[in-house]
Short mmCIF file of C-alpha atoms in Angstrom, two decimals:
data_model
loop_
_atom_site.label_atom_id
_atom_site.label_comp_id
_atom_site.label_asym_id
_atom_site.label_seq_id
_atom_site.Cartn_x
_atom_site.Cartn_y
_atom_site.Cartn_z
CA MET A 1 -4.61 -15.08 -27.26
CA LEU A 2 -3.54 -13.90 -30.73
CA GLU A 3 -6.57 -11.64 -30.94
CA SER A 4 -5.68 -10.02 -27.60
CA LEU A 5 -2.09 -9.44 -28.77
CA GLN A 6 -3.36 -7.83 -31.98
CA TYR A 7 -5.60 -5.52 -29.97
CA LEU A 8 -2.69 -4.73 -27.65
CA LEU A 9 -0.50 -3.74 -30.62
CA SER A 10 -3.25 -1.44 -31.83
CA GLY A 11 -3.40 -0.03 -28.28
CA PHE A 12 0.33 0.72 -28.42
CA ALA A 13 -0.25 2.55 -31.70
CA VAL A 14 -2.84 4.79 -30.00
CA ALA A 15 -0.85 5.25 -26.78
CA ALA A 16 2.34 6.11 -28.69
CA THR A 17 0.86 9.16 -30.44
CA PRO A 18 2.63 12.39 -29.40
CA GLU A 19 -0.48 13.68 -27.61
CA ASN A 20 -1.03 10.53 -25.53
CA LEU A 21 2.69 10.15 -24.81
CA LEU A 22 2.68 13.69 -23.44
CA TYR A 23 -0.26 12.97 -21.14
CA CYS A 24 1.32 9.68 -20.06
CA LEU A 25 4.55 11.50 -19.18
CA LEU A 26 2.63 14.25 -17.40
CA GLY A 27 0.63 11.71 -15.40
CA ALA A 28 3.77 9.80 -14.40
CA ILE A 29 5.59 12.95 -13.24
CA VAL A 30 2.58 14.39 -11.40
CA GLY A 31 1.88 10.98 -9.84
CA THR A 32 5.45 10.74 -8.54
CA LEU A 33 5.20 14.21 -7.01
CA VAL A 34 1.80 13.37 -5.55
CA GLY A 35 3.25 10.24 -3.97
CA ILE A 36 6.22 12.13 -2.54
CA MET A 37 4.03 14.83 -0.98
CA PRO A 38 2.86 13.48 2.41
CA GLY A 39 -0.90 13.63 2.82
CA LEU A 40 -1.96 14.16 -0.79
CA GLY A 41 -1.87 10.66 -2.24
CA PRO A 42 -3.47 9.40 -5.47
CA ILE A 43 -7.03 10.00 -4.22
CA GLY A 44 -6.52 13.71 -3.62
CA GLY A 45 -4.28 14.10 -6.66
CA ILE A 46 -6.73 12.51 -9.09
CA ALA A 47 -9.74 14.28 -7.57
CA LEU A 48 -8.03 17.68 -7.90
CA LEU A 49 -6.95 17.06 -11.51
CA ILE A 50 -10.19 15.63 -12.95
CA PRO A 51 -11.44 19.12 -13.95
CA ILE A 52 -8.27 19.60 -16.04
CA THR A 53 -9.25 16.59 -18.18
CA PHE A 54 -12.64 18.01 -19.22
CA GLY A 55 -11.21 19.35 -22.47
CA LEU A 56 -9.44 16.08 -23.36
CA ASN A 57 -10.73 13.06 -25.21
CA PRO A 58 -11.61 10.11 -22.92
CA THR A 59 -8.54 8.07 -23.89
CA SER A 60 -6.04 10.84 -23.15
CA ALA A 61 -7.84 11.76 -19.94
CA LEU A 62 -7.78 8.24 -18.55
CA ILE A 63 -4.15 7.71 -19.63
CA MET A 64 -3.14 10.74 -17.59
CA LEU A 65 -5.28 9.85 -14.55
CA ALA A 66 -4.05 6.24 -14.59
CA GLY A 67 -0.47 7.55 -14.76
CA ILE A 68 -1.08 9.61 -11.64
CA TYR A 69 -2.38 6.50 -9.85
CA TYR A 70 0.52 4.15 -10.50
CA GLY A 71 3.03 7.04 -10.48
CA ALA A 72 1.98 7.79 -6.90
CA MET A 73 2.89 4.21 -5.98
CA TYR A 74 6.43 4.87 -7.22
CA GLY A 75 6.73 8.24 -5.49
CA GLY A 76 5.13 7.14 -2.24
CA SER A 77 8.10 4.96 -1.40
CA THR A 78 10.50 7.91 -1.50
CA THR A 79 9.37 9.66 1.67
CA SER A 80 8.75 6.31 3.39
CA ILE A 81 12.39 5.34 2.85
CA LEU A 82 14.04 8.73 3.37
CA ILE A 83 12.08 10.34 6.23
CA ASN A 84 9.78 7.57 7.53
CA VAL A 85 6.65 9.39 6.32
CA PRO A 86 4.42 7.31 4.02
CA GLY A 87 3.67 9.27 0.87
CA GLU A 88 0.38 7.39 0.58
CA THR A 89 -1.45 4.56 2.33
CA ALA A 90 0.11 1.62 0.50
CA THR A 91 3.66 2.65 1.43
CA VAL A 92 3.11 2.53 5.20
CA ILE A 93 4.75 -0.92 5.36
CA THR A 94 7.77 0.33 3.39
CA CYS A 95 8.69 2.57 6.34
CA ILE A 96 9.59 -0.45 8.46
CA ASP A 97 12.67 -1.64 6.57
CA GLY A 98 13.13 1.18 4.06
CA TYR A 99 13.77 3.79 6.71
CA LYS A 100 16.11 1.43 8.57
CA MET A 101 18.12 1.00 5.35
CA ALA A 102 18.29 4.78 4.97
CA GLN A 103 19.57 5.13 8.53
CA GLN A 104 22.25 2.59 7.67
CA GLY A 105 23.37 4.69 4.68
CA ARG A 106 21.64 2.41 2.14
CA ALA A 107 18.88 4.75 0.96
CA GLY A 108 20.07 4.41 -2.66
CA PRO A 109 19.70 0.61 -2.89
CA ALA A 110 16.32 0.83 -1.16
CA LEU A 111 15.00 3.43 -3.63
CA ALA A 112 16.49 1.64 -6.63
CA VAL A 113 15.08 -1.76 -5.64
CA ALA A 114 11.69 -0.12 -5.04
CA ALA A 115 11.76 1.36 -8.57
CA ILE A 116 13.00 -1.84 -10.23
CA GLY A 117 10.52 -3.98 -8.31
CA SER A 118 7.64 -1.68 -9.23
CA PHE A 119 8.60 -1.82 -12.91
CA ILE A 120 8.90 -5.62 -13.01
CA ALA A 121 5.67 -6.10 -11.06
CA GLY A 122 3.85 -3.59 -13.24
CA THR A 123 5.02 -5.39 -16.39
CA ILE A 124 3.88 -8.76 -15.03
CA ALA A 125 0.50 -7.30 -14.02
CA ILE A 126 -0.03 -5.75 -17.46
CA CYS A 127 0.71 -9.10 -19.14
CA GLY A 128 -1.78 -10.69 -16.77
CA MET A 129 -4.40 -8.10 -17.70
CA VAL A 130 -3.94 -8.87 -21.37
CA LEU A 131 -4.02 -12.66 -21.05
CA LEU A 132 -6.29 -13.31 -18.08
CA ALA A 133 -8.75 -10.42 -17.86
CA PRO A 134 -11.97 -12.29 -18.88
CA PRO A 135 -11.59 -15.38 -16.61
CA LEU A 136 -10.22 -13.35 -13.72
CA ALA A 137 -13.12 -10.94 -14.01
CA GLN A 138 -15.48 -13.91 -13.65
CA ALA A 139 -13.57 -15.04 -10.57
CA ALA A 140 -13.80 -11.56 -9.06
CA LEU A 141 -17.54 -11.57 -9.75
CA ALA A 142 -17.88 -14.52 -7.36
CA PHE A 143 -16.99 -12.25 -4.44
CA GLY A 144 -20.08 -11.34 -2.46
CA PRO A 145 -20.44 -9.89 1.04
CA PRO A 146 -19.47 -13.18 2.80
CA GLU A 147 -16.26 -13.50 0.78
CA PHE A 148 -15.51 -9.84 1.34
CA ALA A 149 -15.97 -10.21 5.11
CA SER A 150 -13.68 -13.25 5.18
CA LEU A 151 -11.07 -11.33 3.18
CA MET A 152 -11.15 -8.49 5.70
CA VAL A 153 -10.72 -10.93 8.60
CA PHE A 154 -7.76 -12.42 6.76
CA GLY A 155 -6.31 -8.92 6.40
CA PHE A 156 -6.54 -8.32 10.15
CA VAL A 157 -4.76 -11.59 10.93
CA VAL A 158 -2.04 -10.78 8.41
CA LEU A 159 -1.57 -7.36 9.96
CA SER A 160 -1.17 -8.85 13.44
CA ASN A 161 1.80 -10.88 12.19
CA VAL A 162 3.55 -7.98 10.44
CA THR A 163 4.59 -5.25 12.85
CA GLY A 164 5.73 -5.18 16.40
CA LYS A 165 7.13 -7.86 18.64
CA SER A 166 3.90 -8.26 20.61
CA LEU A 167 0.89 -9.87 18.94
CA VAL A 168 -1.33 -8.60 21.77
CA LYS A 169 -0.23 -4.99 21.27
CA ALA A 170 -0.78 -5.26 17.51
CA LEU A 171 -4.32 -6.58 18.02
CA MET A 172 -5.04 -3.86 20.59
CA MET A 173 -4.04 -1.19 18.10
CA ALA A 174 -6.18 -2.84 15.41
CA ILE A 175 -9.16 -2.72 17.77
CA VAL A 176 -8.54 1.00 18.38
CA GLY A 177 -8.61 1.45 14.60
CA LEU A 178 -11.89 -0.47 14.39
CA ILE A 179 -13.42 1.75 17.08
CA LEU A 180 -12.34 4.92 15.28
CA GLY A 181 -13.84 3.50 12.09
CA THR A 182 -17.31 3.40 13.67
CA ILE A 183 -17.44 7.19 14.06
CA GLY A 184 -19.78 8.93 11.61
CA LEU A 185 -22.88 7.76 9.78
CA ASP A 186 -23.90 4.12 10.05
CA PRO A 187 -23.03 2.72 6.58
CA VAL A 188 -26.18 0.56 6.49
CA SER A 189 -28.91 2.51 8.32
CA GLY A 190 -27.50 6.03 7.94
CA THR A 191 -27.92 6.94 11.62
CA GLU A 192 -25.34 9.01 13.48
CA ARG A 193 -22.80 7.23 15.67
CA PHE A 194 -20.40 8.81 18.18
CA THR A 195 -20.54 12.22 16.50
CA PHE A 196 -21.50 14.09 19.72
CA GLY A 197 -23.47 16.56 17.65
CA SER A 198 -20.51 17.53 15.48
CA SER A 199 -21.26 17.89 11.77
CA TYR A 200 -17.53 17.40 11.01
CA LEU A 201 -17.60 13.86 12.44
CA LEU A 202 -20.53 12.83 10.22
CA GLY A 203 -18.01 11.84 7.55
CA GLY A 204 -15.94 9.82 10.02
CA ILE A 205 -12.30 10.19 10.98
CA VAL A 206 -10.20 11.21 7.97
CA PHE A 207 -7.70 8.42 7.32
CA VAL A 208 -5.06 10.74 5.84
CA ALA A 209 -5.12 12.87 9.01
CA VAL A 210 -4.49 9.80 11.16
CA ALA A 211 -1.75 8.45 8.86
CA ILE A 212 0.16 11.73 8.57
CA GLY A 213 -0.28 12.46 12.26
CA VAL A 214 0.85 9.08 13.58
CA PHE A 215 3.71 8.59 11.13
CA GLY A 216 4.68 12.12 10.07
CA LEU A 217 4.25 14.34 13.11
CA GLY A 218 4.92 11.41 15.43
CA GLU A 219 8.35 10.95 13.84
CA VAL A 220 9.05 14.69 14.09
CA LEU A 221 8.16 14.74 17.79
CA VAL A 222 10.28 11.66 18.53
CA ASN A 223 13.29 13.27 16.85
CA ALA A 224 12.64 16.65 18.47
CA ALA A 225 12.75 15.00 21.89
CA LYS A 226 16.31 13.83 21.28
CA ALA A 227 19.38 15.68 22.49
CA PRO A 228 20.65 18.53 20.25
CA GLN A 229 23.89 16.63 19.66
CA GLN A 230 21.92 13.78 18.08
CA LEU A 231 20.08 16.15 15.76
CA GLU A 232 23.34 17.73 14.62
CA GLN A 233 24.86 14.42 13.52
CA GLN A 234 25.74 14.42 9.84
CA VAL A 235 24.26 11.67 7.72
CA ILE A 236 26.85 9.87 5.61
CA VAL A 237 25.58 9.47 2.06
CA PRO A 238 27.28 6.68 0.08
CA ARG A 239 29.38 7.37 -2.98
CA PHE A 240 27.59 7.54 -6.31
CA ARG A 241 28.44 3.97 -7.31
CA ASP A 242 27.25 2.76 -3.89
CA LEU A 243 23.80 4.22 -4.38
CA TYR A 244 22.74 1.40 -6.68
CA PRO A 245 21.98 -2.09 -5.43
CA SER A 246 24.72 -4.69 -5.49
CA LEU A 247 24.34 -8.07 -7.18
CA GLU A 248 23.71 -9.58 -3.74
CA ASP A 249 20.90 -7.05 -3.16
CA LEU A 250 19.34 -7.90 -6.51
CA ARG A 251 19.68 -11.63 -5.85
CA ARG A 252 17.88 -11.30 -2.53
CA ALA A 253 15.24 -8.96 -3.97
CA ILE A 254 14.25 -10.78 -7.18
CA GLY A 255 12.33 -13.56 -5.42
CA ALA A 256 10.51 -11.02 -3.25
CA ILE A 257 9.65 -8.95 -6.33
CA LEU A 258 8.16 -11.93 -8.18
CA ARG A 259 6.19 -13.11 -5.14
CA GLY A 260 5.00 -9.56 -4.47
CA ALA A 261 3.87 -9.20 -8.09
CA GLY A 262 1.76 -12.35 -7.82
CA ILE A 263 0.25 -11.37 -4.48
CA GLY A 264 -0.53 -7.86 -5.66
CA PHE A 265 -2.10 -9.04 -8.90
CA GLY A 266 -4.45 -11.36 -7.02
CA MET A 267 -5.34 -8.75 -4.39
CA GLY A 268 -6.19 -6.18 -7.07
CA LEU A 269 -9.00 -8.42 -8.31
CA VAL A 270 -10.95 -8.46 -5.06
CA PRO A 271 -12.84 -5.71 -3.20
CA GLY A 272 -11.03 -3.59 -0.64
CA PRO A 273 -7.92 -1.43 -0.41
CA ALA A 274 -5.93 -3.85 -2.58
CA PRO A 275 -2.52 -2.08 -2.53
CA VAL A 276 -2.66 -1.79 1.27
CA ILE A 277 -3.59 -5.43 1.90
CA ALA A 278 -1.15 -6.59 -0.79
CA THR A 279 1.80 -4.82 0.85
CA TYR A 280 1.03 -6.31 4.26
CA ALA A 281 0.50 -9.78 2.80
CA SER A 282 3.73 -9.55 0.81
CA TYR A 283 5.71 -8.42 3.85
CA THR A 284 4.31 -11.30 5.91
CA VAL A 285 5.11 -13.85 3.21
CA GLU A 286 8.67 -12.56 2.83
CA LYS A 287 9.21 -12.68 6.58
CA ARG A 288 7.99 -16.29 6.70
CA VAL A 289 9.95 -17.62 3.72
CA SER A 290 13.17 -15.76 4.56
CA LYS A 291 16.17 -17.66 5.88
CA ARG A 292 16.98 -14.53 7.91
CA PRO A 293 13.65 -13.41 9.43
CA GLU A 294 15.48 -11.63 12.26
CA GLU A 295 16.63 -8.99 9.73
CA PHE A 296 13.08 -7.85 9.06
CA GLY A 297 12.42 -4.60 10.85
CA GLN A 298 16.17 -3.92 10.86
CA GLY A 299 16.69 -3.10 7.15
CA ALA A 300 15.94 -6.24 5.12
CA ILE A 301 15.90 -5.40 1.42
CA GLU A 302 13.18 -8.03 0.83
CA GLY A 303 10.96 -5.96 3.14
CA VAL A 304 11.17 -3.13 0.61
CA ALA A 305 11.20 -5.07 -2.68
CA GLY A 306 8.20 -7.32 -1.97
CA PRO A 307 5.69 -4.71 -0.74
CA GLU A 308 6.68 -2.16 -3.38
CA ALA A 309 6.19 -4.77 -6.12
CA ALA A 310 2.88 -5.82 -4.58
CA ASN A 311 1.37 -2.34 -4.40
CA ASN A 312 2.26 -1.52 -8.01
CA SER A 313 0.94 -4.86 -9.28
CA ALA A 314 -2.30 -4.41 -7.31
CA THR A 315 -2.69 -0.93 -8.78
CA GLN A 316 -2.53 -2.28 -12.33
CA SER A 317 -4.81 -5.30 -11.82
CA ALA A 318 -7.43 -3.15 -10.04
CA PHE A 319 -8.35 -1.82 -13.50
CA ILE A 320 -9.73 -5.25 -14.51
CA PRO A 321 -12.90 -5.14 -12.36
CA LEU A 322 -13.28 -1.43 -13.12
CA PHE A 323 -13.16 -1.92 -16.90
CA VAL A 324 -14.75 -5.35 -17.32
CA LEU A 325 -17.36 -5.27 -14.54
CA GLY A 326 -17.85 -1.55 -14.07
CA ILE A 327 -17.28 -2.06 -10.33
CA PRO A 328 -14.73 0.05 -8.43
CA PHE A 329 -13.13 -2.09 -5.74
CA GLY A 330 -11.33 0.83 -4.07
CA PRO A 331 -11.61 4.60 -3.54
CA VAL A 332 -9.18 5.52 -6.33
CA THR A 333 -10.93 3.36 -8.92
CA ALA A 334 -14.23 4.86 -7.74
CA ILE A 335 -12.89 8.30 -8.66
CA LEU A 336 -11.69 6.92 -12.00
CA LEU A 337 -15.19 5.49 -12.57
CA GLY A 338 -16.61 8.98 -12.07
CA ALA A 339 -14.09 10.36 -14.55
CA LEU A 340 -15.14 7.76 -17.13
CA LEU A 341 -18.82 8.61 -16.69
CA ILE A 342 -18.06 12.33 -16.99
CA HIS A 343 -16.44 11.62 -20.37
CA GLY A 344 -19.44 9.60 -21.54
CA VAL A 345 -17.84 6.16 -21.21
CA THR A 346 -19.73 3.49 -19.26
CA PRO A 347 -17.41 0.72 -18.05
CA GLY A 348 -18.70 -2.84 -18.02
CA PRO A 349 -18.77 -6.01 -20.14
CA LEU A 350 -19.41 -3.98 -23.31
CA LEU A 351 -16.49 -1.57 -22.80
CA ILE A 352 -14.03 -3.69 -24.79
CA THR A 353 -16.37 -3.91 -27.79
CA ASP A 354 -17.80 -0.38 -27.61
CA HIS A 355 -14.53 1.42 -26.80
CA PRO A 356 -11.68 -0.92 -27.78
CA GLU A 357 -9.29 1.96 -28.50
CA LEU A 358 -9.70 3.26 -24.95
CA PHE A 359 -9.37 -0.12 -23.21
CA TRP A 360 -6.27 -1.31 -25.08
CA ALA A 361 -4.64 2.13 -25.27
CA VAL A 362 -4.85 2.55 -21.50
CA ILE A 363 -3.33 -0.91 -20.93
CA ALA A 364 -0.53 -0.14 -23.40
CA SER A 365 0.04 3.26 -21.78
CA MET A 366 0.56 1.53 -18.42
CA TYR A 367 3.59 -0.30 -19.78
CA ILE A 368 4.92 2.89 -21.35
CA GLY A 369 4.27 4.79 -18.12
CA ASN A 370 6.07 2.17 -16.02
CA PHE A 371 9.08 2.42 -18.32
CA ILE A 372 9.03 6.22 -18.08
CA LEU A 373 8.89 5.99 -14.28
CA LEU A 374 11.84 3.60 -14.22
CA LEU A 375 13.89 6.02 -16.34
CA LEU A 376 12.86 8.93 -14.14
CA ASN A 377 13.43 7.25 -10.78
CA LEU A 378 16.77 5.47 -11.22
CA PRO A 379 18.81 8.50 -12.40
CA PHE A 380 17.39 10.58 -9.54
CA VAL A 381 18.26 8.05 -6.84
CA PRO A 382 21.36 10.12 -5.87
CA LEU A 383 19.18 13.23 -5.59
CA PHE A 384 16.72 11.48 -3.30
CA ALA A 385 19.49 9.96 -1.19
CA ASN A 386 21.21 13.34 -0.81
CA MET A 387 18.12 14.57 1.01
CA LEU A 388 19.53 12.69 4.00
CA ARG A 389 22.37 15.23 4.15
CA VAL A 390 19.90 17.90 5.25
CA PRO A 391 20.42 18.44 9.02
CA LYS A 392 17.54 17.27 11.21
CA LYS A 393 17.04 20.79 12.58
CA VAL A 394 16.23 21.88 9.00
CA LEU A 395 14.54 18.70 7.81
CA LEU A 396 12.08 18.34 10.70
CA PRO A 397 10.41 21.74 10.16
CA LEU A 398 10.22 20.97 6.43
CA VAL A 399 8.51 17.64 7.17
CA MET A 400 6.01 19.47 9.37
CA LEU A 401 5.38 21.98 6.58
CA PHE A 402 4.77 19.18 4.06
CA CYS A 403 2.41 17.50 6.51
CA PHE A 404 0.36 20.67 7.05
CA VAL A 405 0.24 21.59 3.35
CA GLY A 406 -0.54 18.04 2.27
CA MET A 407 -3.24 17.62 4.90
CA TYR A 408 -4.97 20.91 4.16
CA SER A 409 -4.89 20.29 0.41
CA VAL A 410 -7.03 17.15 0.75
CA HIS A 411 -10.28 18.79 1.92
CA ASN A 412 -9.23 22.40 2.60
CA SER A 413 -10.40 21.72 6.15
CA VAL A 414 -8.92 23.21 9.33
CA PRO A 415 -10.53 20.50 11.55
CA ASP A 416 -8.52 17.93 9.57
CA ILE A 417 -5.36 19.67 10.75
CA TRP A 418 -6.52 19.50 14.38
CA VAL A 419 -7.15 15.76 13.99
CA MET A 420 -3.68 15.39 12.46
CA LEU A 421 -2.12 17.25 15.40
CA GLY A 422 -3.96 15.05 17.91
CA CYS A 423 -2.85 11.91 16.09
CA GLY A 424 0.71 13.26 16.03
CA ALA A 425 0.68 13.47 19.83
CA LEU A 426 -0.84 9.98 19.93
CA GLY A 427 1.90 8.68 17.63
CA TYR A 428 4.56 10.13 19.92
CA ILE A 429 3.02 8.44 22.97
CA LEU A 430 2.64 5.13 21.14
CA ARG A 431 6.32 5.15 20.16
CA GLY A 432 7.26 5.63 23.79
CA TRP A 433 5.15 2.63 24.85
CA ALA A 434 6.39 0.40 22.00
CA TYR A 435 3.03 0.27 20.21
CA GLU A 436 2.98 0.21 16.39
CA GLY A 437 0.82 2.64 14.43
CA ALA A 438 0.37 0.47 11.33
CA PRO A 439 -2.26 -1.89 12.86
CA LEU A 440 -4.31 1.15 13.92
CA LEU A 441 -4.25 2.53 10.38
CA LEU A 442 -5.25 -0.76 8.78
CA GLY A 443 -8.03 -1.22 11.34
CA LEU A 444 -9.34 2.23 10.47
CA VAL A 445 -9.37 1.35 6.75
CA LEU A 446 -10.76 -2.16 6.94
CA GLY A 447 -13.16 -1.68 9.86
CA PRO A 448 -16.03 0.05 8.03
CA MET A 449 -15.68 -2.32 5.06
CA LEU A 450 -15.74 -5.36 7.33
CA GLU A 451 -18.81 -4.04 9.12
CA VAL A 452 -20.74 -3.47 5.90
CA ALA A 453 -19.81 -6.87 4.45
CA PHE A 454 -20.61 -8.69 7.70
CA ARG A 455 -24.02 -7.06 8.10
CA GLN A 456 -24.92 -7.56 4.44
CA SER A 457 -23.99 -11.24 4.73
CA LEU A 458 -26.31 -11.69 7.71
CA MET A 459 -29.09 -9.84 5.88
CA ILE A 460 -28.73 -12.21 2.92
CA SER A 461 -28.78 -15.31 5.17
CA HIS A 462 -31.47 -13.94 7.53
CA GLY A 463 -29.09 -14.08 10.47
CA ASP A 464 -27.56 -17.49 9.68
CA PHE A 465 -23.79 -17.42 10.36
CA ALA A 466 -23.35 -20.60 8.31
CA ILE A 467 -23.20 -18.44 5.17
CA PHE A 468 -19.50 -17.84 5.90
CA VAL A 469 -18.62 -21.56 5.80
CA THR A 470 -20.96 -22.76 3.05
CA ARG A 471 -19.44 -20.63 0.27
CA PRO A 472 -16.18 -22.02 -1.18
CA VAL A 473 -14.20 -18.79 -1.55
CA SER A 474 -15.14 -17.68 1.95
CA VAL A 475 -14.10 -21.06 3.38
CA VAL A 476 -10.69 -20.87 1.65
CA LEU A 477 -10.05 -17.40 3.08
CA LEU A 478 -11.10 -18.49 6.58
CA LEU A 479 -8.84 -21.55 6.36
CA ALA A 480 -5.96 -19.29 5.33
CA THR A 481 -6.78 -17.13 8.33
CA ALA A 482 -6.66 -20.18 10.60
CA VAL A 483 -3.26 -21.14 9.18
CA PHE A 484 -1.85 -17.69 9.94
CA LEU A 485 -3.23 -17.93 13.48
CA VAL A 486 -1.97 -21.45 14.17
CA LEU A 487 1.54 -21.13 12.72
CA PRO A 488 2.85 -18.69 15.39
CA LEU A 489 1.43 -20.94 18.12
CA LEU A 490 3.09 -24.00 16.58
CA LYS A 491 6.41 -22.16 16.38
CA LEU A 492 6.15 -21.21 20.05
CA GLY A 493 5.32 -24.81 20.92
CA PHE A 494 8.30 -26.16 19.00
CA ARG A 495 10.62 -23.62 20.62
CA ALA A 496 9.35 -24.52 24.08
CA LEU A 497 9.77 -28.24 23.32
CA ARG A 498 13.32 -27.69 22.08
CA GLY A 499 14.09 -25.66 25.18
CA ARG A 500 12.82 -28.42 27.44
CA ARG A 501 14.79 -31.05 25.58
CA ALA A 502 17.95 -28.95 25.75
CA ALA A 503 17.43 -28.35 29.47
CA GLY A 504 16.79 -32.05 30.03
CA ALA A 505 19.89 -33.02 28.09
CA ALA A 506 21.99 -30.53 30.04
CA ALA A 507 20.61 -31.84 33.34
CA ALA A 508 21.26 -35.46 32.33
CA GLU A 509 24.82 -34.60 31.30
CA GLY A 510 25.38 -32.87 34.64
CA GLU A 511 24.16 -35.91 36.58
CA HIS A 512 26.36 -38.20 34.49
CA ARG A 513 29.40 -36.14 35.38
#
């Protein structure tokens, strides 16, 4: 404990040098812009900027790249709240209540709570990294293919309880996402599947194209189909002092922030798209523990605070398996692993002893970076909220421009744009039929991972399905899945029973009269 604190203080000394502070600030600003730009996201942003770090020392390079990662989590909430376009994958869930708050003239409180929640959750996650990294790394090491498969199943069940009023429709969209995830090369055997001879489809369906199409272009088309009078309506932006959350907002948000921080920290230690799963899990938990669950989907501030805290916390804790085990549990940390290897640093159990200045300086820089992001985001809340004053006839073409530029900048691929356009038309049709796009997106992300983990598990057990119920962690996850499945059925049963009792009591009272 004391030794870790001493190392952390030495890390602050390294991170606080003018050079490293500059790169931390640069990473935070670039990350925020990357998050705000629809389609780019931390994956594309980090991949594009790795060549710039070649002339830097490893510590400065990783401080800047890490700043881009967690800075994108801050910035990604901005477009989700203001224009219903997720800046990156983990902010998809923020669109549900964040955009509703913006439509109600409460964009400022939504953005401010997102920034405050991200800062608090990031601070908690950094403290957890300092105090619990070695034992938590051992716990993460216990995850094999069976545990991973059970985690993915849990993610699907969580997603089915999050969006939409119809569980059947949510599951149908998740299945569509699973089907789309099978396109490309078989992840185990390497054979082609559903490519129809197209070399473009060998890499599978690009997730960013689907996300921007369904949420970005879909929203543009829905608004464009409205009457001109509706598009010309002026958005009322609150007064400056109304842009910040009230004490009641903070009171309602603080519990969600703390719960989201805990959920995100735990999710960051296991394989998979941790920020994505963490946001969905946090939203589900907040909806279940809330005394006003009917407000979710209509502008509940807990629906913004919890997921935003969860994704930032998961981003920070995802560095534990990367540093301590040398295992990237997500696509962004995989890119960061490549950056470390390029700079001659091999992550793993010996990283802390061989490169203590890098390990502790990066952790210290995360706290500094979170503080910088808080200072940058809160003063600019009025600027972000004033974006709502832009008339829809001007804003909608700008959103389309951002979508096209962001999409093309990922792979410089014209076919990606065609996929985005097709998904935009699909998103418009789904809105008309009351289907949610979020389950489709999560199915597309988790599907290939679930397939690989499931097939690897059966290879290990020689086809014995008992491997999923004979390993403790897997059993716990499957039991949690069963709980999430049974609870909605129990609620329906209790409601039906109450309805019958009420009807019986009314009938008995009528006969008595």
